[in-house]
Each structure stands twice: as C-alpha cells, then as structure tokens.
Coordinates of C-alpha atoms and ligand atoms in Angstrom, one line a residue:
M1427 CA 0.0 0.0 0.0
T1428 CA 1.2 3.5 -0.8
E1429 CA 1.9 5.7 2.2
P1430 CA 1.5 9.4 2.1
G1431 CA 5.2 9.8 2.4
D1432 CA 5.7 8.0 -0.8
L1433 CA 3.2 10.3 -2.6
E1434 CA 5.1 13.3 -1.4
E1435 CA 8.1 12.1 -3.3
Q1436 CA 6.3 12.9 -6.5
A1437 CA 7.7 16.0 -8.2
G1438 CA 5.9 18.9 -9.7
A1439 CA 2.3 18.4 -8.6
G1440 CA 2.2 20.1 -5.2
V1441 CA 1.7 18.2 -1.9
P1442 CA -0.7 15.4 -2.4
D1443 CA -3.4 14.8 0.2
N1444 CA -4.6 11.5 1.6
F1445 CA -7.8 11.5 -0.3
R1446 CA -6.1 10.7 -3.5
R1447 CA -5.5 7.2 -2.2
L1448 CA -9.2 6.8 -1.3
W1449 CA -10.4 7.9 -4.7
T1450 CA -8.1 6.3 -7.2
P1451 CA -9.3 2.7 -6.6
H1452 CA -12.8 3.9 -6.9
R1453 CA -12.1 5.5 -10.3
M1454 CA -10.3 2.3 -11.3
A1455 CA -13.5 0.3 -10.7
Y1456 CA -15.3 2.7 -13.0
I1457 CA -12.7 2.4 -15.7
K1458 CA -13.0 -1.4 -15.5
G1459 CA -16.7 -1.0 -16.3
E1460 CA -18.6 -1.5 -13.1
N1461 CA -21.9 0.3 -13.0
K1462 CA -21.7 0.9 -16.8
P1463 CA -25.0 0.7 -18.7
S1464 CA -25.5 -2.4 -20.9
G1465 CA -26.6 -0.3 -23.9
S1466 CA -27.4 3.1 -25.1
G1467 CA -31.1 3.3 -24.3
P1468 CA -32.7 4.8 -21.2
G1469 CA -33.8 1.4 -20.0
D1470 CA -30.3 -0.1 -20.2
G1471 CA -29.3 0.8 -16.7
C1472 CA -28.4 4.4 -17.5
P1473 CA -27.4 5.9 -14.2
F1474 CA -28.4 9.4 -15.1
C1475 CA -32.0 8.2 -15.7
Q1476 CA -32.0 6.2 -12.5
I1477 CA -30.5 8.8 -10.1
P1478 CA -33.5 11.2 -10.2
K1479 CA -35.8 8.4 -8.9
M1480 CA -33.7 8.2 -5.8
K1481 CA -33.8 10.3 -2.7
D1482 CA -31.4 13.2 -2.9
E1483 CA -29.2 11.8 -0.1
D1484 CA -29.0 8.4 -1.7
G1485 CA -28.5 9.6 -5.3
L1486 CA -26.1 12.4 -4.1
I1487 CA -28.3 14.9 -5.8
V1488 CA -27.4 18.5 -4.8
A1489 CA -30.3 20.3 -6.5
R1490 CA -33.3 19.6 -8.8
G1491 CA -34.5 22.0 -11.5
E1492 CA -37.3 21.9 -14.0
A1493 CA -35.3 20.3 -16.8
V1494 CA -32.0 19.5 -15.2
Y1495 CA -30.5 18.4 -11.9
A1496 CA -27.1 18.6 -10.3
V1497 CA -25.4 15.5 -8.8
L1498 CA -22.1 14.7 -7.3
N1499 CA -19.9 12.4 -9.4
L1500 CA -19.5 9.1 -7.7
Y1501 CA -16.1 8.8 -9.3
P1502 CA -14.7 12.2 -8.8
Y1503 CA -11.6 13.8 -10.2
T1504 CA -11.6 16.1 -7.2
S1505 CA -13.8 16.6 -4.2
G1506 CA -17.0 18.3 -5.1
H1507 CA -16.9 17.2 -8.7
L1508 CA -20.4 18.0 -9.8
M1509 CA -22.4 17.1 -12.9
V1510 CA -25.3 19.0 -14.4
V1511 CA -27.6 16.6 -16.2
P1512 CA -30.9 16.9 -18.2
Y1513 CA -33.6 14.6 -16.9
R1514 CA -34.2 13.5 -20.5
H1515 CA -32.1 10.7 -21.9
V1516 CA -30.3 12.6 -24.6
A1517 CA -26.7 12.2 -26.0
D1518 CA -26.1 15.3 -28.1
Y1519 CA -26.0 18.8 -26.8
A1520 CA -27.3 20.0 -30.1
D1521 CA -30.5 18.0 -29.3
L1522 CA -31.3 19.8 -26.1
D1523 CA -34.6 21.9 -26.2
G1524 CA -34.8 25.5 -24.9
P1525 CA -35.6 24.8 -21.3
E1526 CA -32.9 22.1 -21.1
T1527 CA -30.3 24.5 -22.6
A1528 CA -31.3 27.3 -20.3
G1529 CA -31.4 25.0 -17.3
L1530 CA -28.0 23.5 -18.0
A1531 CA -26.5 27.0 -18.2
E1532 CA -28.2 28.3 -15.1
F1533 CA -27.3 25.2 -13.0
T1534 CA -23.7 25.4 -14.1
K1535 CA -23.6 29.0 -12.8
R1536 CA -25.2 27.9 -9.5
A1537 CA -22.8 25.0 -9.2
L1538 CA -19.8 27.5 -9.4
T1539 CA -21.4 29.6 -6.7
A1540 CA -22.2 26.7 -4.4
L1541 CA -18.7 25.3 -4.8
R1542 CA -17.0 28.6 -4.1
K1543 CA -19.1 29.1 -1.0
A1544 CA -18.8 25.6 0.4
S1545 CA -15.2 24.8 -0.5
G1546 CA -13.4 28.0 -1.4
A1547 CA -12.6 26.6 -4.9
Q1548 CA -10.2 28.9 -6.7
G1549 CA -10.8 27.7 -10.2
F1550 CA -12.9 25.2 -12.2
N1551 CA -12.8 22.9 -15.2
V1552 CA -16.2 23.0 -16.9
G1553 CA -17.4 21.1 -19.9
M1554 CA -18.7 18.1 -21.6
N1555 CA -17.3 15.0 -23.3
L1556 CA -19.7 14.2 -26.1
G1557 CA -19.3 10.6 -27.4
S1558 CA -17.2 7.8 -26.1
V1559 CA -14.3 8.6 -28.4
A1560 CA -14.2 12.0 -26.7
G1561 CA -13.9 10.4 -23.3
A1562 CA -17.6 10.3 -22.1
G1563 CA -18.1 7.5 -19.5
I1564 CA -21.8 7.5 -20.1
A1565 CA -22.0 8.7 -23.7
A1566 CA -25.7 8.1 -24.2
H1567 CA -26.8 10.7 -21.6
L1568 CA -25.0 14.0 -21.8
H1569 CA -23.7 15.6 -18.6
Q1570 CA -21.8 18.8 -17.9
H1571 CA -18.8 18.4 -15.6
V1572 CA -18.1 21.1 -13.0
V1573 CA -14.7 20.3 -11.4
P1574 CA -13.5 22.6 -8.7
R1575 CA -9.8 23.3 -8.5
W1576 CA -7.5 24.7 -5.8
G1577 CA -3.9 25.9 -5.9
G1578 CA -1.7 22.9 -5.9
D1579 CA -4.7 20.7 -6.4
T1580 CA -4.3 19.5 -2.8
N1581 CA -7.2 21.0 -1.1
F1582 CA -10.4 19.3 0.1
M1583 CA -13.4 20.6 1.9
P1584 CA -11.7 21.2 5.2
V1585 CA -14.5 20.0 7.5
V1586 CA -14.3 16.5 6.2
G1587 CA -12.0 14.2 8.1
Q1588 CA -9.4 12.3 6.2
T1589 CA -10.0 8.9 7.8
R1590 CA -13.6 8.5 6.8
V1591 CA -14.6 6.2 4.0
L1592 CA -15.5 7.5 0.6
P1593 CA -19.4 7.0 0.8
Q1594 CA -19.5 9.1 3.9
L1595 CA -17.2 11.7 2.4
L1596 CA -19.6 12.0 -0.6
R1597 CA -22.7 12.3 1.6
D1598 CA -21.0 15.1 3.7
T1599 CA -20.0 16.8 0.5
R1600 CA -23.5 16.6 -0.9
D1601 CA -25.0 18.1 2.3
M1602 CA -22.6 21.0 2.2
L1603 CA -23.2 21.7 -1.4
A1604 CA -27.0 21.4 -1.1
E1605 CA -26.9 23.9 1.7
A1606 CA -24.7 26.3 -0.3
W1607 CA -26.8 25.9 -3.5
P1608 CA -28.2 29.4 -4.4
A1609 CA -32.0 29.6 -4.8
S1610 CA -31.7 31.7 -7.9
Ligands
ZN2431 ZN1 -30.2 8.3 -19.4

C-alpha cells in the first residue's frame, strides 16, 4: 500500500493529500466497467436516468431544477466534482430543447457559486465530453462536468475528516453543497 510519504516524493504536482488514495481505486473500478450501462437506451441501466428516482441523499443529488439536476460524481476527479444533467435521456448537446439548454447553463452557474461558497474553490474545469471517443463515460446521456480546482490541487473541503470512508465523504460533501446551493 502506498503511504502518504511515498506520494510526497512525486515531483511537480504540489503536496498530495490523503484523499487521492481513497479515490483512485474507486475510479479504477469505473474504468474497469462496473456500473456501466448495458446499452445506449434509457432502459439499459443508464445511471443518469435512475438517479432522479432516488432520494437526494442516496443519489447524491445536490439540487433539482425543472429540466436538469445537479449531482455529485460518484467517481470524482476532485472533491465536489459535480455534474449538471438533463432529466431526459439525450446524448447530443445539439438536441437539447430550450428549457434544457437554459437549465444547464443556469445550474452550471449555481454550481460554481455553491462550490465557491462551500469549498473555497479557486478555479474550475467546466465542460462536456460528447461521445465515447471524446472520453464520455456514459455517452448516451450527456452531462456537464463542473470540477473545482485549488492551488496545488491538494485541497479538500476542510471540515471533512481524512480517515472516513468514501461514501461518507460524498454524503457530507452533498450536504454541504445542497446547503450552499443558491435559490436563484
Ligand atoms: Zn439516461
């Protein structure tokens, strides 16, 4: 097992924190195909169609709008990695209708505000991977990533203890972001 001291030997990427070790195996499971839909249709186990049917706490939903919702990524690149997702099972951004387009833009703005307020994020990566060749994990149902960044990429929401397991980290993060989510 890699110890924090080992990670600190890495050059050029700031001082790593202990969360990296918690998350990397989780992301590896995703890359290996667990929880992947069996096909491209909405009934093929598409997680973005299933999540809105769950309670917010269970689905890690931060906020629900009319046409879109915001949810924490179960396989985050950084803490607080949010996704803004239309309820409708649609693959191509060009196929979004007016309310979906407006909702996606508005919820992206609110996600930035909530992340700044809850975590002090200093920057963001925002965008979509459209199509599996472009790197989309779930290509059949588009989703906008909002990934908070901090100087050195070492930071994490400071109230969250480093020894807790990932599911609890995600629930705590969801609670904080839901509370910080602007009403308008
Ligand atoms: Zn879907």
